[in-house]
Coordinates of C-alpha atoms in Angstrom, one line a residue:
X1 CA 130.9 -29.3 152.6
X2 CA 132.3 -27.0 150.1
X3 CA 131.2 -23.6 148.9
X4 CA 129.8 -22.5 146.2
X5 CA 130.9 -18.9 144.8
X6 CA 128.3 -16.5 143.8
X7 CA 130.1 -13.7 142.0
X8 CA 131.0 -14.0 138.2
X9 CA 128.6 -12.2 135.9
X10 CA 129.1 -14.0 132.4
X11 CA 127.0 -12.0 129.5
X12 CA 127.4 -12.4 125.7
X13 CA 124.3 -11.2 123.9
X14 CA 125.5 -8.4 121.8
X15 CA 123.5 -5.1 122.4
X16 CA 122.5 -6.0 125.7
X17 CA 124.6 -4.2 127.9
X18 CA 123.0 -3.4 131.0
X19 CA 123.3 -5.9 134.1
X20 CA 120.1 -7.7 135.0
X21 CA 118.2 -5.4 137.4
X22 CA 118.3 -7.9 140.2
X23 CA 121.6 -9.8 140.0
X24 CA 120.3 -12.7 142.7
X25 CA 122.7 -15.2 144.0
X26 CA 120.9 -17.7 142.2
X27 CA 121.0 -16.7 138.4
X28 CA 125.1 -15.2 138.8
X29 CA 125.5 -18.8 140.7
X30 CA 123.9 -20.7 137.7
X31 CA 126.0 -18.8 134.9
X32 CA 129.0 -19.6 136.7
X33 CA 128.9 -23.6 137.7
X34 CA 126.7 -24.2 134.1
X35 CA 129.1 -21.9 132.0
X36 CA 125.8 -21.7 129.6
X37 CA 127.2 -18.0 128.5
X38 CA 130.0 -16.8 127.4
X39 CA 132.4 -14.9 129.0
X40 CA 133.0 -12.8 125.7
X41 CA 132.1 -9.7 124.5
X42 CA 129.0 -6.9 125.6
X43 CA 128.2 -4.4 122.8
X44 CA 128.0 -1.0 124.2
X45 CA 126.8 1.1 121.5
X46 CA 124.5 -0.3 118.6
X47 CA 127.2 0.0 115.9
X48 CA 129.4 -2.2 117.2
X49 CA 128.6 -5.7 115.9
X50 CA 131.8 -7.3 115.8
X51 CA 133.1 -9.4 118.9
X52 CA 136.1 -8.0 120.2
X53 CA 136.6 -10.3 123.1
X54 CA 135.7 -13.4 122.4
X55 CA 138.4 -15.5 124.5
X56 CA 137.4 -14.0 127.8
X57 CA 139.1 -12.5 130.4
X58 CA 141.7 -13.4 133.4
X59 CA 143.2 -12.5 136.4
X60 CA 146.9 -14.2 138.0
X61 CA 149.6 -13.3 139.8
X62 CA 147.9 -12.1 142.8
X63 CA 150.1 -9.9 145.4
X64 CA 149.2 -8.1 148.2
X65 CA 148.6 -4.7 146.4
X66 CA 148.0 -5.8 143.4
X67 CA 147.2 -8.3 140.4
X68 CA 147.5 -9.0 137.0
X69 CA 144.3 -8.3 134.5
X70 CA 144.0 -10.2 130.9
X71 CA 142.3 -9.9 127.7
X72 CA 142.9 -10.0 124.1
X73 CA 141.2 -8.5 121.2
X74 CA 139.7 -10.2 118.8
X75 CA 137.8 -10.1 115.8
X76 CA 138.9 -8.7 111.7
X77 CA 140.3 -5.7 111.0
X78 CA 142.0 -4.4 114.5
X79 CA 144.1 -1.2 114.1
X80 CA 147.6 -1.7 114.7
X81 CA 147.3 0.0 118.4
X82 CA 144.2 -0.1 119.8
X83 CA 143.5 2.0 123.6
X84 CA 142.0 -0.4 125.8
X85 CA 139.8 1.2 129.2
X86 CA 139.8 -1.1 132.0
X87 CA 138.3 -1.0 135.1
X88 CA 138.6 -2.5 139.1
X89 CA 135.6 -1.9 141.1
X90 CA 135.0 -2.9 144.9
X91 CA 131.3 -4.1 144.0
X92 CA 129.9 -6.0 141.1
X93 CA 127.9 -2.6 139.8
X94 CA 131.1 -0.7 139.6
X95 CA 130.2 2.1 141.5
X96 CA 133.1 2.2 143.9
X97 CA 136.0 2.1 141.4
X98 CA 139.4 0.8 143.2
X99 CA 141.3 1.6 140.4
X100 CA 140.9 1.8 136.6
X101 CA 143.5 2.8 133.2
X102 CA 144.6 2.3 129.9
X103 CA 146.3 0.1 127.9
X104 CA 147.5 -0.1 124.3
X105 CA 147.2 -3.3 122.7
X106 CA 149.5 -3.8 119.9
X107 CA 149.1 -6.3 117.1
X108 CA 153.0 -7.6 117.7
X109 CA 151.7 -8.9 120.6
X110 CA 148.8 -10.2 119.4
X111 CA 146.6 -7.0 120.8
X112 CA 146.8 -8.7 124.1
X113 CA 145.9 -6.4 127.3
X114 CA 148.2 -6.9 130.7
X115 CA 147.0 -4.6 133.0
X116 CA 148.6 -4.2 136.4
X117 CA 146.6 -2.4 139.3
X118 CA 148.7 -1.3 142.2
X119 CA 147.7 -0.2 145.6
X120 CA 144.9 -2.5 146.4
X121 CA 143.9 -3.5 149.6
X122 CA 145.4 -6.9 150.6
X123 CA 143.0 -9.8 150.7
X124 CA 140.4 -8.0 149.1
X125 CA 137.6 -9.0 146.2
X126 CA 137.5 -7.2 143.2
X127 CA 135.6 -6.9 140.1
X128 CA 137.2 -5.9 136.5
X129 CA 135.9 -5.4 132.8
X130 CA 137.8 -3.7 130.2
X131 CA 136.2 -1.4 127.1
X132 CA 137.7 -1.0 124.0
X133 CA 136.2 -0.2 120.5
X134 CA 133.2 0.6 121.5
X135 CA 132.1 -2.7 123.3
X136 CA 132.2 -4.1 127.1
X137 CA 134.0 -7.3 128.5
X138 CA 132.4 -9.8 130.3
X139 CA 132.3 -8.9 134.2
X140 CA 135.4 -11.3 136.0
X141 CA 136.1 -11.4 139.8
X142 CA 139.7 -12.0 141.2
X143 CA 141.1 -11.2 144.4
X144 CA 144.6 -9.8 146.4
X145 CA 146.8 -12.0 148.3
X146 CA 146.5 -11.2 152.2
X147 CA 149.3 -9.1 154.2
X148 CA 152.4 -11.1 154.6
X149 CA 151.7 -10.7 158.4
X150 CA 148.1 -11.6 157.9
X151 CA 146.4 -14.9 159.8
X152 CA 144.6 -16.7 156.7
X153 CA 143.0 -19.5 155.7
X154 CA 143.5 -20.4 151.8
X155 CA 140.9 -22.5 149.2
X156 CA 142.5 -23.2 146.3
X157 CA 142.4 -26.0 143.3
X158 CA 145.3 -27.2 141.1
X159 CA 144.4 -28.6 137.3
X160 CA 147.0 -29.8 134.3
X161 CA 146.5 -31.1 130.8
X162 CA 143.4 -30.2 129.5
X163 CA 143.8 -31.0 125.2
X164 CA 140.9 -30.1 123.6
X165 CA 140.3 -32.7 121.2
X166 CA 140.1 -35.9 124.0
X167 CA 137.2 -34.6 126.1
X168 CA 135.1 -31.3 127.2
X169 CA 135.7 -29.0 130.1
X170 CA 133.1 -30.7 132.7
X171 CA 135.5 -29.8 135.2
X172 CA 136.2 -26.3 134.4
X173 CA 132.5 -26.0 135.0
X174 CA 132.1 -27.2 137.9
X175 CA 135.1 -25.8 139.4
X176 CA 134.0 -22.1 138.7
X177 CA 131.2 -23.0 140.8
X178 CA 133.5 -23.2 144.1
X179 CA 134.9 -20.8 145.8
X180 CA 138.3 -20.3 145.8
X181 CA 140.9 -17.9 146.4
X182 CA 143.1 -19.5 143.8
X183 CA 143.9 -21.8 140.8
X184 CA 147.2 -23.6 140.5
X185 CA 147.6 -24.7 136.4
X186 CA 150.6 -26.8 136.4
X187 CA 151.1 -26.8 132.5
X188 CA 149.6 -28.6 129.5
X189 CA 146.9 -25.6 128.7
X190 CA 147.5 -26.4 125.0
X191 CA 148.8 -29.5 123.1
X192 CA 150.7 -28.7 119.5
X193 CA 149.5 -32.1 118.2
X194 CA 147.4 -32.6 115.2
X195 CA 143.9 -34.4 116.1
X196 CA 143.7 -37.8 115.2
X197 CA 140.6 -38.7 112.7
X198 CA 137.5 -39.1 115.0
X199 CA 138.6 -36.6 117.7
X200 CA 135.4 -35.8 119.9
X201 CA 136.6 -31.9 119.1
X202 CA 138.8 -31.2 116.7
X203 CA 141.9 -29.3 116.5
X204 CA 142.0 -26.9 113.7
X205 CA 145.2 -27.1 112.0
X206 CA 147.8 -29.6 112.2
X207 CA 151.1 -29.6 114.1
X208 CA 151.7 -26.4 116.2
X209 CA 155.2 -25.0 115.0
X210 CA 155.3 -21.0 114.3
X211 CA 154.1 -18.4 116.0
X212 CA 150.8 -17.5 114.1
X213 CA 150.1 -21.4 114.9
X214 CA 150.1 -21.6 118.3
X215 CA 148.0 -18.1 118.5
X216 CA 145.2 -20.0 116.7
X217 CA 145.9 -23.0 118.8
X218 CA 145.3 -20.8 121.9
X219 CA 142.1 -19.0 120.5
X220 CA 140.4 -22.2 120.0
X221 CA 141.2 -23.7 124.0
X222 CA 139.7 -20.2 125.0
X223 CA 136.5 -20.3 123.2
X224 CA 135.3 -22.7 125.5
X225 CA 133.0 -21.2 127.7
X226 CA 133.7 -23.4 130.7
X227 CA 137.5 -22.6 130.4
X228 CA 136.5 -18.7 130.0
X229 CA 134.4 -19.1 133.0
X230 CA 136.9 -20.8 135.2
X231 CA 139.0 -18.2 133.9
X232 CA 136.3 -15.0 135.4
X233 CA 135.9 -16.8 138.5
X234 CA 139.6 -16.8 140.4
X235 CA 143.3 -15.4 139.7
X236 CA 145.1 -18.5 138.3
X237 CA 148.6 -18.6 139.1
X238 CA 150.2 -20.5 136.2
X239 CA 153.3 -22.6 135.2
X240 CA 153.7 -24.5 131.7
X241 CA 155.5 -28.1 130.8
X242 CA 156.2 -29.4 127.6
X243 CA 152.8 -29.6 125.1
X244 CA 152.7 -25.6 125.4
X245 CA 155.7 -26.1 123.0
X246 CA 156.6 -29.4 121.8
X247 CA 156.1 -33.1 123.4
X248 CA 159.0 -34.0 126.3
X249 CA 161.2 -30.8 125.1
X250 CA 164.4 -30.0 127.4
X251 CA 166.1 -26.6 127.3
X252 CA 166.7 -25.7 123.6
X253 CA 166.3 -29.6 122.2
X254 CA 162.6 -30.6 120.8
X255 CA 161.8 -34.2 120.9
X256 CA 162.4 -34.6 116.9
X257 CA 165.8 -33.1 117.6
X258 CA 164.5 -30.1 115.3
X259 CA 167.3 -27.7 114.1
X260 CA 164.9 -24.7 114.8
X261 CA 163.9 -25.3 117.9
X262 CA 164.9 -21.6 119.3
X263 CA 163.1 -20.2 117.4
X264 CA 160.5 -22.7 118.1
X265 CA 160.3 -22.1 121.8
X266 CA 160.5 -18.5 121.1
X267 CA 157.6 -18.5 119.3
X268 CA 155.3 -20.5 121.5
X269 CA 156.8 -18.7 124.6
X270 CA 155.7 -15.6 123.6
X271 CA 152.2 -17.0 122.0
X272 CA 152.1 -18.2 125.8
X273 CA 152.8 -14.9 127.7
X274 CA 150.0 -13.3 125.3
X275 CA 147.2 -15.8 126.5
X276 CA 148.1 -15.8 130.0
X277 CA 148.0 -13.4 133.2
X278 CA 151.3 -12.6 133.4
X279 CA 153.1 -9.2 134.0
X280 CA 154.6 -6.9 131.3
X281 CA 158.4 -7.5 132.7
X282 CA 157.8 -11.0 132.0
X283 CA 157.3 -11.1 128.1
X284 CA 159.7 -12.9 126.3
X285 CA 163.1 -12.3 125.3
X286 CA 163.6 -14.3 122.0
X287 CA 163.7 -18.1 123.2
X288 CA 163.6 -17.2 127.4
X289 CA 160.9 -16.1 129.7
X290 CA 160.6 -16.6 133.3
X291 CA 157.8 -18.5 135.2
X292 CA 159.5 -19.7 138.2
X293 CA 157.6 -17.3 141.4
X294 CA 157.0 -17.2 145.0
X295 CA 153.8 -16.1 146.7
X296 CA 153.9 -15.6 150.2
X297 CA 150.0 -16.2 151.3
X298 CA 149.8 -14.4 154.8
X299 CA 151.8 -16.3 157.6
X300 CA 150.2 -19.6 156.2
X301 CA 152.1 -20.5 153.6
X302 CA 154.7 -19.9 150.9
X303 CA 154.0 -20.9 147.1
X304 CA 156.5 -21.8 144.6
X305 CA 156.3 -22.0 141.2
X306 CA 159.0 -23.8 139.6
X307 CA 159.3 -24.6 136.0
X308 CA 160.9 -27.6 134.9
X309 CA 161.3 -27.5 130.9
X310 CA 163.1 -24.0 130.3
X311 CA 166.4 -24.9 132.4
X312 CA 166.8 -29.2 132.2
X313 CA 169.3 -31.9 131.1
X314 CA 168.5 -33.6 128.4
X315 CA 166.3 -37.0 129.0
X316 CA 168.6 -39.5 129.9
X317 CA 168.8 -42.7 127.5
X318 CA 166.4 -41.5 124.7
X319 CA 165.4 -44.3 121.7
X320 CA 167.7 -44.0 118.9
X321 CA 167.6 -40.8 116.7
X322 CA 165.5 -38.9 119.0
X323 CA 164.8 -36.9 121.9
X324 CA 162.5 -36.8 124.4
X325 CA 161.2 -39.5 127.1
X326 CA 161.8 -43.4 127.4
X327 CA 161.1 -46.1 129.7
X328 CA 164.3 -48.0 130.5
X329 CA 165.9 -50.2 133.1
X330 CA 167.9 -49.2 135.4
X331 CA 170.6 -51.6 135.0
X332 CA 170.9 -49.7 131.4
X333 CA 170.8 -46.6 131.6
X334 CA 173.8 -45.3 134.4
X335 CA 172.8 -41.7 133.8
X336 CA 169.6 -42.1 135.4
X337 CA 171.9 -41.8 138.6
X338 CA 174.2 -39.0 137.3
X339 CA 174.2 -36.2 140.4
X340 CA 175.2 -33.8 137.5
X341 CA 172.0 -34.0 135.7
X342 CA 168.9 -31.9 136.8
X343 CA 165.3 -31.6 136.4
X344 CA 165.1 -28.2 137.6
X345 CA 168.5 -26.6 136.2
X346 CA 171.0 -26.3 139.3
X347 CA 170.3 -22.3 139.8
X348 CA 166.5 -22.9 140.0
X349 CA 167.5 -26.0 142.8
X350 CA 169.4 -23.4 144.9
X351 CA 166.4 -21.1 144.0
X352 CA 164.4 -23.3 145.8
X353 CA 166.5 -24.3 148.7
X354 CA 167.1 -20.8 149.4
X355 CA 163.4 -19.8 149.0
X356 CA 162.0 -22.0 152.0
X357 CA 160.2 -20.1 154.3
X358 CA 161.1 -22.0 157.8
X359 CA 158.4 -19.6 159.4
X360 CA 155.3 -20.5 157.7
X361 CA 153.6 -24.1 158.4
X362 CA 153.3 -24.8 154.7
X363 CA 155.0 -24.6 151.5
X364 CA 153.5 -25.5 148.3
X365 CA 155.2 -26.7 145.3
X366 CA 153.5 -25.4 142.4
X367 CA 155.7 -28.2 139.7
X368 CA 154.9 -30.0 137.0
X369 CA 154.9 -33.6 137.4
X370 CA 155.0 -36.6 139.6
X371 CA 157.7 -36.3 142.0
X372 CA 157.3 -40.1 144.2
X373 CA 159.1 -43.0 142.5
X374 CA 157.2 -44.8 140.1
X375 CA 159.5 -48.1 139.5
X376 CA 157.8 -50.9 137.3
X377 CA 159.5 -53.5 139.1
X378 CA 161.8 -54.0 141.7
X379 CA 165.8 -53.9 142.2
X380 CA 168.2 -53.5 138.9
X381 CA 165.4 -54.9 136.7
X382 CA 162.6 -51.7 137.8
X383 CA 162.2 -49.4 134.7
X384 CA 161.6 -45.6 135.0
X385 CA 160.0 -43.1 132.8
X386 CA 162.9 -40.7 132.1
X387 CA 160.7 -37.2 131.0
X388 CA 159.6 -36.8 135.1
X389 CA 161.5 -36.7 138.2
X390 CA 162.4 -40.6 138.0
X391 CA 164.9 -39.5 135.1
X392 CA 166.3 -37.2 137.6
X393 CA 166.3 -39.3 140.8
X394 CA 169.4 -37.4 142.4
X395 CA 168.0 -33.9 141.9
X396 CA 164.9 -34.7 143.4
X397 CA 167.3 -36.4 146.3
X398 CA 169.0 -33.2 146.4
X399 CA 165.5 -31.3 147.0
X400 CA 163.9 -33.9 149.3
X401 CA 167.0 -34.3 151.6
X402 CA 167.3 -30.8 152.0
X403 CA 163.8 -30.3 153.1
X404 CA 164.8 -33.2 155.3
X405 CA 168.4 -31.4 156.8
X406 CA 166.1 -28.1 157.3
X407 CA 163.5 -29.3 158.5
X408 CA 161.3 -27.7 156.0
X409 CA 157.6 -27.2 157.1
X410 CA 154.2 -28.5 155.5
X411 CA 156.3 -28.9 152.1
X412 CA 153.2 -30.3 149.5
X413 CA 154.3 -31.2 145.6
X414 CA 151.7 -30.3 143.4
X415 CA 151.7 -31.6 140.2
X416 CA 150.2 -32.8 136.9
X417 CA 151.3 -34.3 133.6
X418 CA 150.8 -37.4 134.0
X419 CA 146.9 -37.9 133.4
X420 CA 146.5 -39.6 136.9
X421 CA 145.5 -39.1 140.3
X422 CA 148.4 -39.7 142.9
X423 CA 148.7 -38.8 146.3
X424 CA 151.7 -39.8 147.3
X425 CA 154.2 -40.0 151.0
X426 CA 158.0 -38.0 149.5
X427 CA 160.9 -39.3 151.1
X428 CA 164.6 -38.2 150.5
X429 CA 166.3 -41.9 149.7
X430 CA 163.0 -44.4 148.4
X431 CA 165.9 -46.9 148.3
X432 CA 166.3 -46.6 152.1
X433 CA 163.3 -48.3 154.3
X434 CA 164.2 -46.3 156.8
X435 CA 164.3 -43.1 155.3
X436 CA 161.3 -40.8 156.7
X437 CA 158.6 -39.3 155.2
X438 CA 159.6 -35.5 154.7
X439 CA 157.0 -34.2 152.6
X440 CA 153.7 -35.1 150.8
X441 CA 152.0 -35.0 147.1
X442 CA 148.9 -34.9 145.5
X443 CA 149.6 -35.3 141.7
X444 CA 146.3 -34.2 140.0
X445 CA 144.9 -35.6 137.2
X446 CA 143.9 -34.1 133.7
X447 CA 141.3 -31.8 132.8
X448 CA 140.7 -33.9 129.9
X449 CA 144.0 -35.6 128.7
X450 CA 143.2 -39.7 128.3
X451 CA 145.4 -41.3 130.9
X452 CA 147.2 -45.0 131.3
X453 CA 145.5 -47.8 131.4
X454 CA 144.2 -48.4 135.3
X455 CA 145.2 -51.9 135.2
X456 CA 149.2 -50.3 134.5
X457 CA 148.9 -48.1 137.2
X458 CA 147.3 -51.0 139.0
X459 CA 150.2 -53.7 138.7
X460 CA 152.5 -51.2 139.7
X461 CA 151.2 -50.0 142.7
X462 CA 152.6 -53.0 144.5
X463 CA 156.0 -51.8 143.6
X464 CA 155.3 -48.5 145.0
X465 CA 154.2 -48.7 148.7
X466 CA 154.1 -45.0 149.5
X467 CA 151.9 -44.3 147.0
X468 CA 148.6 -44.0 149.1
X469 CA 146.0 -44.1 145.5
X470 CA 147.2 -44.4 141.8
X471 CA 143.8 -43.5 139.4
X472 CA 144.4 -43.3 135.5
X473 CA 141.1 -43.7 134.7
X474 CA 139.8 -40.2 136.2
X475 CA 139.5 -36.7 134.3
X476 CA 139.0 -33.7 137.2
X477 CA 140.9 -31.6 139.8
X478 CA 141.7 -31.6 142.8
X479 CA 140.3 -28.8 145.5
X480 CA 142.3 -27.8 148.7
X481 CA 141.1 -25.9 152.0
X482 CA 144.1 -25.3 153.9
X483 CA 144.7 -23.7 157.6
X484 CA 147.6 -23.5 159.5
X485 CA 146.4 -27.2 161.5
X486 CA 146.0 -29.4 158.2
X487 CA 145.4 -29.3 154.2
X488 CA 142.3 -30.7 153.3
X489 CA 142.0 -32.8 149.6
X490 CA 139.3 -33.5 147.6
X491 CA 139.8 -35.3 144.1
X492 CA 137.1 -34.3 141.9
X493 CA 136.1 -36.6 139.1
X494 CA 134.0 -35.9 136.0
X495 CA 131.7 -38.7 135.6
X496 CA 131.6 -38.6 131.7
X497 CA 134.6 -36.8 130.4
X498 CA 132.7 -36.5 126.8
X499 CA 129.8 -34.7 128.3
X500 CA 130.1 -30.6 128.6
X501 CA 127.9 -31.1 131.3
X502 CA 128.7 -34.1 133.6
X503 CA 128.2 -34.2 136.9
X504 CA 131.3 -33.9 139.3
X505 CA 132.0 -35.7 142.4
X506 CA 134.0 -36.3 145.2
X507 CA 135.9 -39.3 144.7
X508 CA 138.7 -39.7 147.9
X509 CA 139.0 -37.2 150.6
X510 CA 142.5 -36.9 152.1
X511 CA 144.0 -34.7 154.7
X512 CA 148.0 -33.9 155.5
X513 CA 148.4 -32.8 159.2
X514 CA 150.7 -29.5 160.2
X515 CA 153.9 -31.3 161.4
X516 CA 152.9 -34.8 159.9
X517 CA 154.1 -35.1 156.4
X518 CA 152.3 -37.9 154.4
X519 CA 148.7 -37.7 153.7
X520 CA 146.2 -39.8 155.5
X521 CA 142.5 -41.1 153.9
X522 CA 140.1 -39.0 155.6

């Protein structure tokens, strides 16, 4: 059975400022899992009639003392610097503050608000709400991380790809209705495309490019209550991939093999750090910011977030005149197995393989993509999909074997990208029958994004023997309990990806074992 989470107070009636007298488990319970209100804005005084936060609020990066709070201003005719009054509270009512300050938010940065509490109380529940121009937040909820000595438990859910034009957030719905400690989003949160005549939702605008662009583009994902309410509900910890810029970018080259790029990426980079719980220190410098983290979650487990855009080779064997991803044989494309090339970049691999923790019985791989082979076929004539880790077989070898050689423990990739469920047995050689299983994946599907054709996935799965389920036709997330005996996996699956509010189910249960990588069907 899981939980449900009783806690995120979601009001957006202008004028009505005062929390309902009796704030029952039942009506906060129903605002949460329905996402019927908006997260937005509260008036509080009668004057002010003009939303100033309309695309929510956030919490991320959760330490042991401390977090990350988010919100932008919205609405015409901000002042250049506006003050911004937030506050952290120990109960929902706010009358045992934990902490509280100001901000200035600056229109160079978009009047976005990154407040950072310090000296909280580790593995503790908090509320927040910021004031600023005379109005009130919505009420959010977020937590600490426990004591790095501390004996935990951990809930958590990863989610990718969620464009906005293919189908509502029937998943962020539901999920703000668990409880959680955390939310792994492993990239996709925007996509730069156009929408295609007939979209369910439109875009607004065409191609993302500058940085005024993909500030709009963002504004429009977060006006969706279900999203803002997901949002209010958990700290997010959160890496990017490719569509928060440009389709199957690497390093400083876009897929068209645009001259601008730089200053592409620069501008969607910092468009990015605007909209998202991140720290001050990490706003952008011109084309570079830095995602790649570690969380250390008690004595259970170590998280790292890796980021797999900002530091890689270029794809390997791209179509003529372009860059980007392509499918090719093997037998054509020698770079495929060039040990110089890397997904990662080969300071963020020795990142990693410096970052184990040997102590802990699980580390988690917040990543991007699919990490277990997908061949389409067999021998010199299988084909590989060069954007993901198959266009970077040796690096992942690299990672995989060293796990093996140190005996890594509990090491889980969690990914996205790829619109499809996958769960998944990691081995360090997949061209070696004997090779063991060192690790295990669950590869989540999309929020929304339309995935392959099932009966793709399904004529490859012969092909691919250690891949324990392959689902493209699924839109949902996956949920996690995890203790230091076993991690526990349930797929969730919207039942009607085009309905705001479709029921959500269980679809496959899976566990993974402490000491026993590879999951098993529970």
């Amino acid at each position: 059975m899981h939980r449900t989470r009783p806690f995120v107070r979601l009001g957006h009636t202008p004028g009505h400022c005062r929390p309902p007298a009796d704030p029952s488990r039942r009506s906060v319970l129903a605002l949460a899992a329905s996402a019927i209100a908006l997260p937005g804005c509260t008036a509080i005084s009668r004057g002010a009639d003009v939303s100033r936060f309309d695309l929510g609020i956030a919490s991320g990066r959760p330490r042991a003392t401390g977090m990350v709070l988010w919100t932008r201003l919205t609405g015409p005719t901000l002042p250049e610097r506006v003050d911004v009054r937030w506050e952290l509270a120990r109960d929902e009512r706010f009358t045992d503050i934990a902490a509280r300050g100001n901000e200035v938010a600056v229109a160079a940065d978009a009047h976005s608000v990154h407040a950072e509490p310090a000296g909280l109380e580790p593995a503790h529940r908090y509320w927040y709400r910021f004031e600023a121009l005379g109005q009130r937040s919505a009420t959010g909820r977020t937590q600490t991380a426990p004591a790095p000595d501390a004996a935990v438990s951990l809930r958590f859910a990863i989610a990718s790809c969620q464009r906005y034009d293919h189908g509502q957030y029937a998943a962020w719905r539901h999920m703000a209705g668990e409880d959680l400690d955390l939310v792994l989003f492993l990239g996709d949160y925007i996509y730069e495309y156009a929408s295609p005549p007939g979209a369910l939702r439109a875009h607004v605008g065409g191609p993302v490019r500058t940085l005024e662009q993909y500030r709009a583009r963002y504004a429009q994902y977060k006006s969706d209550p279900a999203l803002q309410a997901a949002h209010a509900a958990f700290p997010w910890l959160a890496v990017w991939d490719d569509h928060e810029v440009d389709n199957d970018y690497a390093g400083l080259q876009g897929q068209a093999l645009q001259g601008d790029f730089a200053a592409q990426r620069a501008a969607a980079y910092q468009a990015y750090w605007e909209h998202m719980p991140f720290p001050k220190a990490a706003r952008p410098k011109g084309p570079d910011m830095r995602i790649v983290d570690r969380l250390d979650w008690g004595r259970l487990a170590r998280i790292h977030a890796l980021d797999d855009r900002q530091y890689r080779d270029p794809q390997a064997c791209p179509r003529p005149g372009r860059g980007g991803s392509n499918t090719v044989r093997l037998k054509d494309c020698p770079d495929l197995l060039d040990p110089r090339r890397s997904l990662l970049g080969m300071e963020q691999e020795r990142w990693l393989a410096d970052g184990w923790s040997l102590d802990r019985p699980w580390n988690l791989l917040a990543q991007q993509t699919l990490m277990a082979r997908f061949s389409w076929g067999a021998g010199d004539d299988a084909r590989y999909w060069t954007d993901g880790w198959d266009g970077y077989a040796p690096s992942r070898n690299r990672l995989l074997q060293g796990v093996r050689d140190r005996r890594v423990p509990g090491v889980v990739a969690l990914g996205g990208d790829v619109h499809a469920n996958y769960v998944a047995d990691l081995k360090a050689d997949y061209d070696d029958e004997r090779s063991p299983v060192v690790a295990s994946e669950f590869c989540g599907t999309s929020i929304s994004s339309k995935g392959l054709a099932q009966e793709r996935i399904a004529a490859a799965l012969p092909f691919n023997p250690h891949l324990h389920l392959g689902r493209g036709d699924q839109r949902g997330y996956v949920a996690f309990d995890l203790d230091a005996r076993a991690l526990q996996a349930r797929l969730m699956v919207v039942a009607q990806p085009e309905d705001a509010r479709s029921p959500v189910e269980v679809a496959a249960h899976f566990v993974v074992e402490a000491g026993k990588p590879g999951p098993r069907l529970a």
